[in-house]
Amino acid sequence: MRKPLLAIAAAAALVTSGAGAALAVGPDDRVGVSGTDLKTDEIGRSANVKHLANIAPSGVLAQGVGTDLAFQDDKAFVGNYDGFSIIDIRNPKKPKTIVQVSCPGSQNDISVSGDLLYLSTDSSRSDDSCASTSQSATIKESWEGIKIFDISDVKNPKYIKSVETACGSHTHTLVPGKGKNNKTDYLYVSSYSPRDTFPDCKTPHDLISIVKVDTKNPTSAAVIATPNLFPDGGNPGGPGPTPIASRSATTGCHDITALPHKDLAAGACMGDGIIMDIEDPEKPRVIERVRDDENFAFWHSATFNADASKVIFTDELGGGGAATCNAAIGPNRGANAIYDISKYGRLDFKSYYKIDRHQGPTENCVAHNGSIIPVAGRDLMVQSWYQGGVSIWDFTDSENPEELGYFERGPLPEGAGTGGTWSTYYYNGHMYSSDIARGFDVLKWVDPSTKKIDKQVMDELNVQSQPKYKVR
């Protein structure tokens, strides 16, 4: 039984004013040095990547885990296992924290839409408030799902609504309703790992949850559909491609990326990769499905190129906590897979891409979140690899991808555990990175090909809802 939204006083998040300021970035970066040649927390980068600023973890989020990013006008919104922060990026060399909001709940995947901010909770909590504590999912009254905040006053975000979803919300994808006067947001909620002992997350779980939000009346938000994407049960799983992890059975999706202007979405669904027709956003329909039982362990995320002629799927081998960027694992596992998309929506595998900068045995490293860089005539992407850092790469030739630039830190101090960059996205001329342990970084890729697009100004970006980019 869903626990009702608590009274505003009880549900209110702890909001604090800006607690972090940009640190001066020194001249001691090791240009051309990477991987195992870097010492603890040393910075290595290619000559064409500049490290402009860093905001270290602080305040109520100091002990949390940095997660995903969204953007609106001159602000970055940064998820954290303990809540989220809003950062002023008007001057990318001197970003400033506007506010921090304490609202614990893994992973706090984040998106923004006008005056609304959406936050995913994928850890079983005692209730739906921002003062909740961990509580077993075997208890019926436990809560997890979507939280909605009013950010019309960015200095004072207000928690206004919760929506419980089956198995919580590991990630969510914003799919805007149609029409010039659209007043509807749809959230495609991805969740997985059901158990028969969980009252609100029982097997089978071959579905996603769709939350419909009236943006003029967001407190009426509710789950309006739970479409079954895998009527046959999906990939049954099995022995893994490496000893690190077994091949995942499909019990839901991990992440979905929508391409609204093409009425398409790509789903990374544990053991399967799918393409969906989302012409009717309330009734998504799977039109293509692929598997890679030889090399993929866990289908994690997806990214279209600008004209939807290609899609990149990532394999999060080891769940993000393992050291997979080494010779033993090789170049095809824990990697990206590049697929061409035919005019009929069929997927044709072309090649793998993985950073060849080998990392040390304590450095968790695997393909993770990134976004395209919309340069005319080319397919470029910037991407996070946890402690493998940031990679800028070219997949114009689908069969021969290549790295163009990088930024990374040396290993965390001994015993510090998991770290590295969770997400890195291109937005209005710069690249912004959310590092699990080291905070918020601003990077600049200096390349002649970006001169035109660097001058473009977007007013909002949720990477998992890819816009119709103006490629130049």
mmCIF file with all atom_site columns, C-alpha atoms in Angstrom, residues 195-275:
data_model
loop_
_atom_site.group_PDB
_atom_site.id
_atom_site.type_symbol
_atom_site.label_atom_id
_atom_site.label_alt_id
_atom_site.label_comp_id
_atom_site.label_asym_id
_atom_site.label_entity_id
_atom_site.label_seq_id
_atom_site.pdbx_PDB_ins_code
_atom_site.Cartn_x
_atom_site.Cartn_y
_atom_site.Cartn_z
_atom_site.occupancy
_atom_site.B_iso_or_equiv
_atom_site.pdbx_formal_charge
_atom_site.auth_seq_id
_atom_site.auth_comp_id
_atom_site.auth_asym_id
_atom_site.auth_atom_id
_atom_site.pdbx_PDB_model_num
ATOM 1  C CA . ARG A 1 195 ? 12.067 -10.525 -5.671  1.00 0.00 ? 195 ARG A CA 1
ATOM 2  C CA . ASP A 1 196 ? 9.044  -12.489 -4.605  1.00 0.00 ? 196 ASP A CA 1
ATOM 3  C CA . THR A 1 197 ? 9.664  -11.318 -1.036  1.00 0.00 ? 197 THR A CA 1
ATOM 4  C CA . PHE A 1 198 ? 9.151  -7.668  -2.090  1.00 0.00 ? 198 PHE A CA 1
ATOM 5  C CA . PRO A 1 199 ? 5.421  -6.795  -1.976  1.00 0.00 ? 199 PRO A CA 1
ATOM 6  C CA . ASP A 1 200 ? 5.812  -3.911  -4.431  1.00 0.00 ? 200 ASP A CA 1
ATOM 7  C CA . CYS A 1 201 ? 8.460  -5.496  -6.652  1.00 0.00 ? 201 CYS A CA 1
ATOM 8  C CA . LYS A 1 202 ? 7.509  -9.071  -7.414  1.00 0.00 ? 202 LYS A CA 1
ATOM 9  C CA . THR A 1 203 ? 8.641  -11.246 -10.304 1.00 0.00 ? 203 THR A CA 1
ATOM 10 C CA . PRO A 1 204 ? 8.176  -11.154 -13.194 1.00 0.00 ? 204 PRO A CA 1
ATOM 11 C CA . HIS A 1 205 ? 9.056  -7.512  -13.784 1.00 0.00 ? 205 HIS A CA 1
ATOM 12 C CA . ASP A 1 206 ? 9.257  -7.128  -17.558 1.00 0.00 ? 206 ASP A CA 1
ATOM 13 C CA . LEU A 1 207 ? 7.877  -3.620  -17.571 1.00 0.00 ? 207 LEU A CA 1
ATOM 14 C CA . ILE A 1 208 ? 8.488  0.075   -17.194 1.00 0.00 ? 208 ILE A CA 1
ATOM 15 C CA . SER A 1 209 ? 6.232  2.504   -15.322 1.00 0.00 ? 209 SER A CA 1
ATOM 16 C CA . ILE A 1 210 ? 4.923  5.608   -17.077 1.00 0.00 ? 210 ILE A CA 1
ATOM 17 C CA . VAL A 1 211 ? 4.215  8.600   -14.850 1.00 0.00 ? 211 VAL A CA 1
ATOM 18 C CA . LYS A 1 212 ? 2.078  11.341  -16.380 1.00 0.00 ? 212 LYS A CA 1
ATOM 19 C CA . VAL A 1 213 ? 2.602  14.871  -15.081 1.00 0.00 ? 213 VAL A CA 1
ATOM 20 C CA . ASP A 1 214 ? 0.318  17.810  -15.807 1.00 0.00 ? 214 ASP A CA 1
ATOM 21 C CA . THR A 1 215 ? 2.930  20.555  -15.612 1.00 0.00 ? 215 THR A CA 1
ATOM 22 C CA . LYS A 1 216 ? 0.243  23.076  -14.634 1.00 0.00 ? 216 LYS A CA 1
ATOM 23 C CA . ASN A 1 217 ? -0.972 20.796  -11.860 1.00 0.00 ? 217 ASN A CA 1
ATOM 24 C CA . PRO A 1 218 ? 2.008  18.587  -10.974 1.00 0.00 ? 218 PRO A CA 1
ATOM 25 C CA . THR A 1 219 ? 0.548  17.365  -7.686  1.00 0.00 ? 219 THR A CA 1
ATOM 26 C CA . SER A 1 220 ? -1.881 15.263  -9.765  1.00 0.00 ? 220 SER A CA 1
ATOM 27 C CA . ALA A 1 221 ? 1.008  13.198  -11.192 1.00 0.00 ? 221 ALA A CA 1
ATOM 28 C CA . ALA A 1 222 ? 0.368  9.454   -11.229 1.00 0.00 ? 222 ALA A CA 1
ATOM 29 C CA . VAL A 1 223 ? 1.351  6.175   -12.873 1.00 0.00 ? 223 VAL A CA 1
ATOM 30 C CA . ILE A 1 224 ? -0.906 5.786   -15.919 1.00 0.00 ? 224 ILE A CA 1
ATOM 31 C CA . ALA A 1 225 ? 0.602  2.656   -17.519 1.00 0.00 ? 225 ALA A CA 1
ATOM 32 C CA . THR A 1 226 ? 3.019  -0.198  -16.906 1.00 0.00 ? 226 THR A CA 1
ATOM 33 C CA . PRO A 1 227 ? 3.667  -1.602  -20.391 1.00 0.00 ? 227 PRO A CA 1
ATOM 34 C CA . ASN A 1 228 ? 5.216  -5.052  -20.607 1.00 0.00 ? 228 ASN A CA 1
ATOM 35 C CA . LEU A 1 229 ? 8.194  -4.723  -22.956 1.00 0.00 ? 229 LEU A CA 1
ATOM 36 C CA . PHE A 1 230 ? 9.189  -8.381  -22.798 1.00 0.00 ? 230 PHE A CA 1
ATOM 37 C CA . PRO A 1 231 ? 6.155  -10.676 -23.083 1.00 0.00 ? 231 PRO A CA 1
ATOM 38 C CA . ASP A 1 232 ? 8.537  -13.620 -23.606 1.00 0.00 ? 232 ASP A CA 1
ATOM 39 C CA . GLY A 1 233 ? 10.400 -12.794 -20.392 1.00 0.00 ? 233 GLY A CA 1
ATOM 40 C CA . GLY A 1 234 ? 13.456 -11.297 -22.078 1.00 0.00 ? 234 GLY A CA 1
ATOM 41 C CA . ASN A 1 235 ? 16.998 -12.603 -21.896 1.00 0.00 ? 235 ASN A CA 1
ATOM 42 C CA . PRO A 1 236 ? 17.119 -15.443 -19.336 1.00 0.00 ? 236 PRO A CA 1
ATOM 43 C CA . GLY A 1 237 ? 20.709 -14.661 -18.399 1.00 0.00 ? 237 GLY A CA 1
ATOM 44 C CA . GLY A 1 238 ? 23.514 -17.135 -18.008 1.00 0.00 ? 238 GLY A CA 1
ATOM 45 C CA . PRO A 1 239 ? 27.264 -17.496 -17.593 1.00 0.00 ? 239 PRO A CA 1
ATOM 46 C CA . GLY A 1 240 ? 29.027 -14.196 -18.035 1.00 0.00 ? 240 GLY A CA 1
ATOM 47 C CA . PRO A 1 241 ? 31.561 -13.179 -20.663 1.00 0.00 ? 241 PRO A CA 1
ATOM 48 C CA . THR A 1 242 ? 34.141 -12.878 -17.871 1.00 0.00 ? 242 THR A CA 1
ATOM 49 C CA . PRO A 1 243 ? 34.454 -14.154 -14.299 1.00 0.00 ? 243 PRO A CA 1
ATOM 50 C CA . ILE A 1 244 ? 33.590 -10.637 -13.068 1.00 0.00 ? 244 ILE A CA 1
ATOM 51 C CA . ALA A 1 245 ? 29.861 -10.865 -13.772 1.00 0.00 ? 245 ALA A CA 1
ATOM 52 C CA . SER A 1 246 ? 27.259 -13.240 -15.125 1.00 0.00 ? 246 SER A CA 1
ATOM 53 C CA . ARG A 1 247 ? 25.189 -12.298 -18.151 1.00 0.00 ? 247 ARG A CA 1
ATOM 54 C CA . SER A 1 248 ? 22.185 -10.424 -16.767 1.00 0.00 ? 248 SER A CA 1
ATOM 55 C CA . ALA A 1 249 ? 18.678 -11.724 -17.094 1.00 0.00 ? 249 ALA A CA 1
ATOM 56 C CA . THR A 1 250 ? 16.203 -9.088  -18.254 1.00 0.00 ? 250 THR A CA 1
ATOM 57 C CA . THR A 1 251 ? 13.941 -8.066  -15.382 1.00 0.00 ? 251 THR A CA 1
ATOM 58 C CA . GLY A 1 252 ? 13.107 -4.541  -16.497 1.00 0.00 ? 252 GLY A CA 1
ATOM 59 C CA . CYS A 1 253 ? 15.271 -1.784  -17.988 1.00 0.00 ? 253 CYS A CA 1
ATOM 60 C CA . HIS A 1 254 ? 18.235 0.088   -16.597 1.00 0.00 ? 254 HIS A CA 1
ATOM 61 C CA . ASP A 1 255 ? 17.996 3.186   -18.753 1.00 0.00 ? 255 ASP A CA 1
ATOM 62 C CA . ILE A 1 256 ? 16.020 4.537   -21.706 1.00 0.00 ? 256 ILE A CA 1
ATOM 63 C CA . THR A 1 257 ? 17.008 7.371   -24.035 1.00 0.00 ? 257 THR A CA 1
ATOM 64 C CA . ALA A 1 258 ? 14.213 9.034   -25.979 1.00 0.00 ? 258 ALA A CA 1
ATOM 65 C CA . LEU A 1 259 ? 14.493 10.871  -29.274 1.00 0.00 ? 259 LEU A CA 1
ATOM 66 C CA . PRO A 1 260 ? 11.113 12.633  -29.192 1.00 0.00 ? 260 PRO A CA 1
ATOM 67 C CA . HIS A 1 261 ? 11.358 14.431  -32.535 1.00 0.00 ? 261 HIS A CA 1
ATOM 68 C CA . LYS A 1 262 ? 11.822 11.051  -34.232 1.00 0.00 ? 262 LYS A CA 1
ATOM 69 C CA . ASP A 1 263 ? 9.238  9.242   -32.068 1.00 0.00 ? 263 ASP A CA 1
ATOM 70 C CA . LEU A 1 264 ? 11.939 6.755   -31.074 1.00 0.00 ? 264 LEU A CA 1
ATOM 71 C CA . ALA A 1 265 ? 13.524 5.526   -27.872 1.00 0.00 ? 265 ALA A CA 1
ATOM 72 C CA . ALA A 1 266 ? 16.391 3.136   -27.177 1.00 0.00 ? 266 ALA A CA 1
ATOM 73 C CA . GLY A 1 267 ? 16.284 0.957   -24.086 1.00 0.00 ? 267 GLY A CA 1
ATOM 74 C CA . ALA A 1 268 ? 19.224 -0.674  -22.341 1.00 0.00 ? 268 ALA A CA 1
ATOM 75 C CA . CYS A 1 269 ? 17.471 -3.455  -20.513 1.00 0.00 ? 269 CYS A CA 1
ATOM 76 C CA . MET A 1 270 ? 19.976 -5.591  -18.645 1.00 0.00 ? 270 MET A CA 1
ATOM 77 C CA . GLY A 1 271 ? 20.140 -8.527  -21.067 1.00 0.00 ? 271 GLY A CA 1
ATOM 78 C CA . ASP A 1 272 ? 18.582 -6.852  -24.104 1.00 0.00 ? 272 ASP A CA 1
ATOM 79 C CA . GLY A 1 273 ? 18.946 -3.744  -26.210 1.00 0.00 ? 273 GLY A CA 1
ATOM 80 C CA . ILE A 1 274 ? 15.715 -2.432  -27.741 1.00 0.00 ? 274 ILE A CA 1
ATOM 81 C CA . ILE A 1 275 ? 14.351 0.261   -30.035 1.00 0.00 ? 275 ILE A CA 1
#
